[in-house]
mmCIF file with all atom_site columns, C-alpha atoms in Angstrom:
data_model
loop_
_atom_site.group_PDB
_atom_site.id
_atom_site.type_symbol
_atom_site.label_atom_id
_atom_site.label_alt_id
_atom_site.label_comp_id
_atom_site.label_asym_id
_atom_site.label_entity_id
_atom_site.label_seq_id
_atom_site.pdbx_PDB_ins_code
_atom_site.Cartn_x
_atom_site.Cartn_y
_atom_site.Cartn_z
_atom_site.occupancy
_atom_site.B_iso_or_equiv
_atom_site.pdbx_formal_charge
_atom_site.auth_seq_id
_atom_site.auth_comp_id
_atom_site.auth_asym_id
_atom_site.auth_atom_id
_atom_site.pdbx_PDB_model_num
ATOM 1   C CA . SER A 1 1   ? 17.969 -6.706  -12.956 1.00 65.00 ? 1   SER A CA 1
ATOM 2   C CA . TRP A 1 2   ? 18.889 -6.534  -9.411  1.00 76.00 ? 2   TRP A CA 1
ATOM 3   C CA . TRP A 1 3   ? 16.394 -6.233  -6.310  1.00 84.00 ? 3   TRP A CA 1
ATOM 4   C CA . GLU A 1 4   ? 17.818 -3.572  -4.141  1.00 90.00 ? 4   GLU A CA 1
ATOM 5   C CA . ALA A 1 5   ? 17.500 -2.247  -0.382  1.00 92.00 ? 5   ALA A CA 1
ATOM 6   C CA . ASP A 1 6   ? 19.727 0.500   1.003   1.00 94.00 ? 6   ASP A CA 1
ATOM 7   C CA . THR A 1 7   ? 20.574 0.976   4.481   1.00 96.00 ? 7   THR A CA 1
ATOM 8   C CA . GLY A 1 8   ? 20.160 4.939   4.516   1.00 92.00 ? 8   GLY A CA 1
ATOM 9   C CA . THR A 1 9   ? 22.889 6.989   6.390   1.00 95.00 ? 9   THR A CA 1
ATOM 10  C CA . THR A 1 10  ? 22.323 6.227   10.288  1.00 96.00 ? 10  THR A CA 1
ATOM 11  C CA . ILE A 1 11  ? 24.874 4.146   11.516  1.00 96.00 ? 11  ILE A CA 1
ATOM 12  C CA . ASN A 1 12  ? 24.120 0.281   12.326  1.00 97.00 ? 12  ASN A CA 1
ATOM 13  C CA . THR A 1 13  ? 21.045 0.221   9.966   1.00 96.00 ? 13  THR A CA 1
ATOM 14  C CA . ASP A 1 14  ? 20.384 -2.980  7.991   1.00 97.00 ? 14  ASP A CA 1
ATOM 15  C CA . ALA A 1 15  ? 19.217 -3.435  4.768   1.00 96.00 ? 15  ALA A CA 1
ATOM 16  C CA . GLY A 1 16  ? 18.185 -7.123  2.931   1.00 93.00 ? 16  GLY A CA 1
ATOM 17  C CA . LEU A 1 17  ? 15.883 -9.758  3.078   1.00 89.00 ? 17  LEU A CA 1
ATOM 18  C CA . GLN A 1 18  ? 14.598 -12.506 5.383   1.00 88.00 ? 18  GLN A CA 1
ATOM 19  C CA . TRP A 1 19  ? 11.953 -15.319 4.509   1.00 83.00 ? 19  TRP A CA 1
ATOM 20  C CA . GLY A 1 20  ? 9.693  -17.218 7.143   1.00 79.00 ? 20  GLY A CA 1
ATOM 21  C CA . LEU A 1 21  ? 10.719 -20.368 9.157   1.00 76.00 ? 21  LEU A CA 1
ATOM 22  C CA . VAL A 1 22  ? 10.586 -23.590 6.809   1.00 73.00 ? 22  VAL A CA 1
ATOM 23  C CA . GLN A 1 23  ? 11.079 -27.207 8.613   1.00 71.00 ? 23  GLN A CA 1
ATOM 24  C CA . LEU A 1 24  ? 14.146 -28.687 6.901   1.00 65.00 ? 24  LEU A CA 1
ATOM 25  C CA . SER A 1 25  ? 13.497 -32.171 5.344   1.00 62.00 ? 25  SER A CA 1
ATOM 26  C CA . SER A 1 26  ? 16.586 -34.640 4.667   1.00 60.00 ? 26  SER A CA 1
ATOM 27  C CA . GLN A 1 27  ? 18.068 -31.856 2.280   1.00 66.00 ? 27  GLN A CA 1
ATOM 28  C CA . PHE A 1 28  ? 17.913 -28.285 1.719   1.00 67.00 ? 28  PHE A CA 1
ATOM 29  C CA . LEU A 1 29  ? 19.731 -26.393 -0.974  1.00 69.00 ? 29  LEU A CA 1
ATOM 30  C CA . GLN A 1 30  ? 19.875 -22.664 -0.965  1.00 71.00 ? 30  GLN A CA 1
ATOM 31  C CA . VAL A 1 31  ? 21.517 -20.880 -4.117  1.00 73.00 ? 31  VAL A CA 1
ATOM 32  C CA . TYR A 1 32  ? 21.624 -17.264 -4.214  1.00 74.00 ? 32  TYR A CA 1
ATOM 33  C CA . MET A 1 33  ? 23.362 -14.260 -6.064  1.00 78.00 ? 33  MET A CA 1
ATOM 34  C CA . LEU A 1 34  ? 24.198 -10.923 -4.376  1.00 81.00 ? 34  LEU A CA 1
ATOM 35  C CA . GLN A 1 35  ? 25.924 -7.883  -4.909  1.00 83.00 ? 35  GLN A CA 1
ATOM 36  C CA . LEU A 1 36  ? 27.404 -5.433  -2.432  1.00 87.00 ? 36  LEU A CA 1
ATOM 37  C CA . PRO A 1 37  ? 28.442 -2.207  -4.267  1.00 89.00 ? 37  PRO A CA 1
ATOM 38  C CA . THR A 1 38  ? 30.372 -1.236  -1.172  1.00 92.00 ? 38  THR A CA 1
ATOM 39  C CA . ILE A 1 39  ? 32.654 -3.472  0.834   1.00 93.00 ? 39  ILE A CA 1
ATOM 40  C CA . THR A 1 40  ? 33.725 -0.944  3.414   1.00 96.00 ? 40  THR A CA 1
ATOM 41  C CA . SER A 1 41  ? 32.497 -0.286  6.871   1.00 97.00 ? 41  SER A CA 1
ATOM 42  C CA . ILE A 1 42  ? 30.065 -3.309  6.634   1.00 97.00 ? 42  ILE A CA 1
ATOM 43  C CA . ARG A 1 43  ? 28.995 -6.480  8.242   1.00 98.00 ? 43  ARG A CA 1
ATOM 44  C CA . ALA A 1 44  ? 26.934 -9.097  5.747   1.00 95.00 ? 44  ALA A CA 1
ATOM 45  C CA . PHE A 1 45  ? 25.665 -12.150 6.118   1.00 94.00 ? 45  PHE A CA 1
ATOM 46  C CA . ILE A 1 46  ? 23.752 -14.859 3.648   1.00 88.00 ? 46  ILE A CA 1
ATOM 47  C CA . GLY A 1 47  ? 22.538 -18.181 4.787   1.00 85.00 ? 47  GLY A CA 1
ATOM 48  C CA . LEU A 1 48  ? 19.978 -20.223 6.702   1.00 86.00 ? 48  LEU A CA 1
ATOM 49  C CA . THR A 1 49  ? 19.279 -19.352 10.470  1.00 91.00 ? 49  THR A CA 1
ATOM 50  C CA . ASP A 1 50  ? 16.627 -19.448 13.050  1.00 93.00 ? 50  ASP A CA 1
ATOM 51  C CA . GLN A 1 51  ? 17.099 -15.669 13.662  1.00 96.00 ? 51  GLN A CA 1
ATOM 52  C CA . THR A 1 52  ? 16.132 -12.571 12.267  1.00 96.00 ? 52  THR A CA 1
ATOM 53  C CA . LEU A 1 53  ? 18.095 -10.192 9.833   1.00 96.00 ? 53  LEU A CA 1
ATOM 54  C CA . ALA A 1 54  ? 19.002 -7.786  12.650  1.00 97.00 ? 54  ALA A CA 1
ATOM 55  C CA . THR A 1 55  ? 20.432 -10.462 14.813  1.00 98.00 ? 55  THR A CA 1
ATOM 56  C CA . MET A 1 56  ? 22.477 -11.808 11.889  1.00 98.00 ? 56  MET A CA 1
ATOM 57  C CA . LEU A 1 57  ? 23.961 -8.843  11.343  1.00 98.00 ? 57  LEU A CA 1
ATOM 58  C CA . GLY A 1 58  ? 24.194 -7.179  14.893  1.00 98.00 ? 58  GLY A CA 1
ATOM 59  C CA . SER A 1 59  ? 27.299 -8.992  15.562  1.00 97.00 ? 59  SER A CA 1
ATOM 60  C CA . ASP A 1 60  ? 30.340 -11.143 14.089  1.00 98.00 ? 60  ASP A CA 1
ATOM 61  C CA . ASN A 1 61  ? 29.239 -14.115 16.642  1.00 98.00 ? 61  ASN A CA 1
ATOM 62  C CA . PRO A 1 62  ? 25.429 -13.543 16.801  1.00 98.00 ? 62  PRO A CA 1
ATOM 63  C CA . ALA A 1 63  ? 23.066 -15.530 18.799  1.00 97.00 ? 63  ALA A CA 1
ATOM 64  C CA . GLY A 1 64  ? 21.132 -18.605 17.316  1.00 96.00 ? 64  GLY A CA 1
ATOM 65  C CA . ASN A 1 65  ? 21.785 -21.520 14.901  1.00 93.00 ? 65  ASN A CA 1
ATOM 66  C CA . TYR A 1 66  ? 23.128 -20.725 11.574  1.00 91.00 ? 66  TYR A CA 1
ATOM 67  C CA . VAL A 1 67  ? 25.070 -21.943 8.478   1.00 87.00 ? 67  VAL A CA 1
ATOM 68  C CA . GLY A 1 68  ? 26.369 -19.574 5.433   1.00 86.00 ? 68  GLY A CA 1
ATOM 69  C CA . PHE A 1 69  ? 28.495 -17.181 4.558   1.00 88.00 ? 69  PHE A CA 1
ATOM 70  C CA . GLN A 1 70  ? 29.769 -13.748 6.611   1.00 94.00 ? 70  GLN A CA 1
ATOM 71  C CA . PHE A 1 71  ? 31.944 -10.914 5.785   1.00 95.00 ? 71  PHE A CA 1
ATOM 72  C CA . SER A 1 72  ? 32.908 -8.521  8.482   1.00 98.00 ? 72  SER A CA 1
ATOM 73  C CA . THR A 1 73  ? 35.295 -5.492  7.949   1.00 97.00 ? 73  THR A CA 1
ATOM 74  C CA . ALA A 1 74  ? 34.671 -4.959  11.685  1.00 97.00 ? 74  ALA A CA 1
ATOM 75  C CA . ARG A 1 75  ? 36.395 -8.327  12.038  1.00 97.00 ? 75  ARG A CA 1
ATOM 76  C CA . GLY A 1 76  ? 38.989 -7.457  9.525   1.00 97.00 ? 76  GLY A CA 1
ATOM 77  C CA . ASP A 1 77  ? 37.556 -9.421  6.939   1.00 96.00 ? 77  ASP A CA 1
ATOM 78  C CA . THR A 1 78  ? 38.817 -9.125  3.472   1.00 93.00 ? 78  THR A CA 1
ATOM 79  C CA . ASN A 1 79  ? 37.484 -12.791 2.372   1.00 90.00 ? 79  ASN A CA 1
ATOM 80  C CA . TRP A 1 80  ? 34.111 -14.348 3.012   1.00 88.00 ? 80  TRP A CA 1
ATOM 81  C CA . GLN A 1 81  ? 33.856 -16.722 5.888   1.00 91.00 ? 81  GLN A CA 1
ATOM 82  C CA . PHE A 1 82  ? 31.844 -19.992 6.034   1.00 87.00 ? 82  PHE A CA 1
ATOM 83  C CA . VAL A 1 83  ? 30.371 -19.733 9.084   1.00 91.00 ? 83  VAL A CA 1
ATOM 84  C CA . SER A 1 84  ? 28.166 -22.368 11.524  1.00 90.00 ? 84  SER A CA 1
ATOM 85  C CA . LYS A 1 85  ? 26.723 -22.229 15.028  1.00 93.00 ? 85  LYS A CA 1
ATOM 86  C CA . ASP A 1 86  ? 24.651 -24.802 16.944  1.00 92.00 ? 86  ASP A CA 1
ATOM 87  C CA . GLY A 1 87  ? 23.081 -22.127 19.245  1.00 94.00 ? 87  GLY A CA 1
ATOM 88  C CA . THR A 1 88  ? 26.270 -22.130 21.480  1.00 96.00 ? 88  THR A CA 1
ATOM 89  C CA . THR A 1 89  ? 29.664 -22.481 19.404  1.00 96.00 ? 89  THR A CA 1
ATOM 90  C CA . GLN A 1 90  ? 30.482 -20.646 16.214  1.00 96.00 ? 90  GLN A CA 1
ATOM 91  C CA . ASN A 1 91  ? 32.345 -22.288 13.788  1.00 93.00 ? 91  ASN A CA 1
ATOM 92  C CA . VAL A 1 92  ? 34.405 -19.968 11.256  1.00 94.00 ? 92  VAL A CA 1
ATOM 93  C CA . GLN A 1 93  ? 36.435 -20.883 8.349   1.00 89.00 ? 93  GLN A CA 1
ATOM 94  C CA . ASP A 1 94  ? 38.032 -18.607 5.655   1.00 88.00 ? 94  ASP A CA 1
ATOM 95  C CA . SER A 1 95  ? 36.657 -19.075 2.331   1.00 83.00 ? 95  SER A CA 1
ATOM 96  C CA . LEU A 1 96  ? 39.905 -18.004 0.344   1.00 81.00 ? 96  LEU A CA 1
ATOM 97  C CA . VAL A 1 97  ? 37.787 -15.851 -1.775  1.00 81.00 ? 97  VAL A CA 1
ATOM 98  C CA . GLY A 1 98  ? 37.745 -11.886 -1.236  1.00 83.00 ? 98  GLY A CA 1
ATOM 99  C CA . ALA A 1 99  ? 34.813 -10.081 -1.222  1.00 86.00 ? 99  ALA A CA 1
ATOM 100 C CA . ASN A 1 100 ? 34.182 -8.002  -4.490  1.00 82.00 ? 100 ASN A CA 1
ATOM 101 C CA . THR A 1 101 ? 31.709 -5.587  -5.738  1.00 82.00 ? 101 THR A CA 1
ATOM 102 C CA . SER A 1 102 ? 30.881 -7.313  -8.951  1.00 75.00 ? 102 SER A CA 1
ATOM 103 C CA . GLY A 1 103 ? 28.459 -10.084 -7.539  1.00 73.00 ? 103 GLY A CA 1
ATOM 104 C CA . GLN A 1 104 ? 28.732 -13.393 -6.337  1.00 74.00 ? 104 GLN A CA 1
ATOM 105 C CA . ILE A 1 105 ? 26.927 -16.621 -6.043  1.00 71.00 ? 105 ILE A CA 1
ATOM 106 C CA . PHE A 1 106 ? 26.486 -18.439 -2.973  1.00 74.00 ? 106 PHE A CA 1
ATOM 107 C CA . LYS A 1 107 ? 25.486 -21.898 -2.467  1.00 71.00 ? 107 LYS A CA 1
ATOM 108 C CA . VAL A 1 108 ? 24.390 -23.888 0.927   1.00 70.00 ? 108 VAL A CA 1
ATOM 109 C CA . LEU A 1 109 ? 23.299 -27.295 0.955   1.00 67.00 ? 109 LEU A CA 1
ATOM 110 C CA . VAL A 1 110 ? 22.361 -28.737 4.278   1.00 66.00 ? 110 VAL A CA 1
ATOM 111 C CA . ASP A 1 111 ? 21.264 -32.639 4.485   1.00 60.00 ? 111 ASP A CA 1
ATOM 112 C CA . SER A 1 112 ? 20.322 -34.814 7.194   1.00 53.00 ? 112 SER A CA 1
ATOM 113 C CA . THR A 1 113 ? 23.825 -36.358 7.888   1.00 55.00 ? 113 THR A CA 1
ATOM 114 C CA . PRO A 1 114 ? 24.067 -33.784 9.508   1.00 57.00 ? 114 PRO A CA 1
ATOM 115 C CA . SER A 1 115 ? 26.720 -31.771 7.418   1.00 60.00 ? 115 SER A CA 1
ATOM 116 C CA . ALA A 1 116 ? 26.626 -28.727 5.403   1.00 63.00 ? 116 ALA A CA 1
ATOM 117 C CA . ILE A 1 117 ? 28.361 -28.183 1.978   1.00 62.00 ? 117 ILE A CA 1
ATOM 118 C CA . CYS A 1 118 ? 29.088 -24.565 1.174   1.00 63.00 ? 118 CYS A CA 1
ATOM 119 C CA . SER A 1 119 ? 30.360 -23.092 -1.799  1.00 66.00 ? 119 SER A CA 1
ATOM 120 C CA . LEU A 1 120 ? 31.140 -19.782 -3.003  1.00 63.00 ? 120 LEU A CA 1
ATOM 121 C CA . PHE A 1 121 ? 31.189 -18.527 -6.887  1.00 56.00 ? 121 PHE A CA 1
ATOM 122 C CA . ASP A 1 122 ? 33.386 -15.989 -7.244  1.00 52.00 ? 122 ASP A CA 1
ATOM 123 C CA . THR A 1 123 ? 32.754 -14.434 -10.640 1.00 49.00 ? 123 THR A CA 1
ATOM 124 C CA . GLY A 1 124 ? 29.064 -13.266 -11.095 1.00 47.00 ? 124 GLY A CA 1
ATOM 125 C CA . TRP A 1 125 ? 26.880 -15.385 -12.899 1.00 43.00 ? 125 TRP A CA 1
ATOM 126 C CA . SER A 1 126 ? 29.709 -18.012 -13.993 1.00 46.00 ? 126 SER A CA 1
ATOM 127 C CA . PRO A 1 127 ? 30.518 -20.777 -11.594 1.00 46.00 ? 127 PRO A CA 1
ATOM 128 C CA . ILE A 1 128 ? 34.288 -20.464 -12.901 1.00 45.00 ? 128 ILE A CA 1
ATOM 129 C CA . GLY A 1 129 ? 36.519 -19.171 -10.121 1.00 49.00 ? 129 GLY A CA 1
ATOM 130 C CA . VAL A 1 130 ? 34.466 -21.392 -7.382  1.00 52.00 ? 130 VAL A CA 1
ATOM 131 C CA . ALA A 1 131 ? 36.238 -21.714 -4.188  1.00 52.00 ? 131 ALA A CA 1
ATOM 132 C CA . VAL A 1 132 ? 36.961 -25.344 -3.077  1.00 56.00 ? 132 VAL A CA 1
ATOM 133 C CA . PRO A 1 133 ? 33.820 -26.407 -1.266  1.00 67.00 ? 133 PRO A CA 1
ATOM 134 C CA . VAL A 1 134 ? 33.984 -26.897 2.233   1.00 72.00 ? 134 VAL A CA 1
ATOM 135 C CA . THR A 1 135 ? 32.001 -29.619 4.082   1.00 72.00 ? 135 THR A CA 1
ATOM 136 C CA . LEU A 1 136 ? 31.067 -28.182 7.555   1.00 75.00 ? 136 LEU A CA 1
ATOM 137 C CA . SER A 1 137 ? 30.336 -30.973 10.163  1.00 75.00 ? 137 SER A CA 1
ATOM 138 C CA . ALA A 1 138 ? 30.842 -29.145 13.391  1.00 77.00 ? 138 ALA A CA 1
ATOM 139 C CA . ASN A 1 139 ? 28.579 -26.761 15.417  1.00 85.00 ? 139 ASN A CA 1
ATOM 140 C CA . LEU A 1 140 ? 25.870 -26.845 12.897  1.00 81.00 ? 140 LEU A CA 1
ATOM 141 C CA . PRO A 1 141 ? 22.418 -25.658 13.541  1.00 83.00 ? 141 PRO A CA 1
ATOM 142 C CA . SER A 1 142 ? 20.442 -27.600 16.279  1.00 80.00 ? 142 SER A CA 1
ATOM 143 C CA . THR A 1 143 ? 17.066 -26.977 14.866  1.00 77.00 ? 143 THR A CA 1
ATOM 144 C CA . GLY A 1 144 ? 15.464 -28.251 12.033  1.00 74.00 ? 144 GLY A CA 1
ATOM 145 C CA . GLN A 1 145 ? 13.575 -24.777 11.525  1.00 82.00 ? 145 GLN A CA 1
ATOM 146 C CA . LEU A 1 146 ? 15.613 -22.137 9.690   1.00 84.00 ? 146 LEU A CA 1
ATOM 147 C CA . ARG A 1 147 ? 15.008 -19.166 7.389   1.00 86.00 ? 147 ARG A CA 1
ATOM 148 C CA . LEU A 1 148 ? 16.689 -17.610 4.218   1.00 85.00 ? 148 LEU A CA 1
ATOM 149 C CA . VAL A 1 149 ? 18.311 -14.313 5.684   1.00 89.00 ? 149 VAL A CA 1
ATOM 150 C CA . GLY A 1 150 ? 20.798 -12.336 3.562   1.00 90.00 ? 150 GLY A CA 1
ATOM 151 C CA . GLY A 1 151 ? 21.607 -8.801  4.270   1.00 94.00 ? 151 GLY A CA 1
ATOM 152 C CA . VAL A 1 152 ? 24.196 -5.834  4.958   1.00 96.00 ? 152 VAL A CA 1
ATOM 153 C CA . ARG A 1 153 ? 24.575 -3.572  8.090   1.00 97.00 ? 153 ARG A CA 1
ATOM 154 C CA . ASN A 1 154 ? 26.427 -0.024  7.504   1.00 97.00 ? 154 ASN A CA 1
ATOM 155 C CA . LEU A 1 155 ? 29.124 0.150   10.589  1.00 97.00 ? 155 LEU A CA 1
ATOM 156 C CA . THR A 1 156 ? 29.510 3.942   9.843   1.00 96.00 ? 156 THR A CA 1
ATOM 157 C CA . GLY A 1 157 ? 27.177 6.941   9.081   1.00 93.00 ? 157 GLY A CA 1
ATOM 158 C CA . ALA A 1 158 ? 27.061 6.122   5.353   1.00 95.00 ? 158 ALA A CA 1
ATOM 159 C CA . SER A 1 159 ? 24.563 4.609   3.200   1.00 96.00 ? 159 SER A CA 1
ATOM 160 C CA . ARG A 1 160 ? 25.326 0.638   1.817   1.00 96.00 ? 160 ARG A CA 1
ATOM 161 C CA . THR A 1 161 ? 23.083 -1.235  -0.396  1.00 93.00 ? 161 THR A CA 1
ATOM 162 C CA . PHE A 1 162 ? 22.174 -4.614  -0.656  1.00 91.00 ? 162 PHE A CA 1
ATOM 163 C CA . ARG A 1 163 ? 21.440 -6.360  -4.008  1.00 88.00 ? 163 ARG A CA 1
ATOM 164 C CA . SER A 1 164 ? 20.164 -9.427  -5.079  1.00 83.00 ? 164 SER A CA 1
ATOM 165 C CA . SER A 1 165 ? 19.693 -10.925 -8.454  1.00 73.00 ? 165 SER A CA 1
ATOM 166 C CA . PHE A 1 166 ? 18.226 -14.594 -7.794  1.00 62.00 ? 166 PHE A CA 1
ATOM 167 C CA . GLY A 1 167 ? 17.697 -16.831 -4.925  1.00 61.00 ? 167 GLY A CA 1
ATOM 168 C CA . TYR A 1 168 ? 16.122 -20.112 -4.449  1.00 58.00 ? 168 TYR A CA 1
ATOM 169 C CA . GLN A 1 169 ? 15.505 -22.896 -2.157  1.00 60.00 ? 169 GLN A CA 1
ATOM 170 C CA . VAL A 1 170 ? 14.744 -26.471 -2.946  1.00 61.00 ? 170 VAL A CA 1
ATOM 171 C CA . MET A 1 171 ? 14.074 -29.281 -0.275  1.00 60.00 ? 171 MET A CA 1
ATOM 172 C CA . SER A 1 172 ? 13.868 -32.914 -0.832  1.00 58.00 ? 172 SER A CA 1
ATOM 173 C CA . PRO A 1 173 ? 11.159 -35.262 1.263   1.00 52.00 ? 173 PRO A CA 1
#
């Protein structure tokens, strides 16, 4: 079953979740399954950041530090984008995996190298069809305190839904 949040019909309204800030240790793993029943006129983000949900969904190049996945029809995306930012410079790389409405699994592994390995599984619950994982080493978050943020913003006066089936985080000392 899915946990679900809806934006309502007011333009630029957000739906999603954000957790509290945690101090990253030597390695931090985030795995998350989400579904976007509609992928038109939206901006979506799932990942780790020091910002709020509203900030992460407010722009294609939001302020702050983050690593994760972004999809924005305002930017013209058809595929999910791997994104990272060090507080100054944003790094965007095409995942080559199209956004779909059936559900996708997102995995972010951040270690103390520093580097981040991002993987996107394209076929719902199954890890079949995974995009080639990308290792991000440029423009990674410059702070050790990040939170899980995931959500969707409607970019038109129509309701958009964010669904989550599971998510977990694991830290090693």
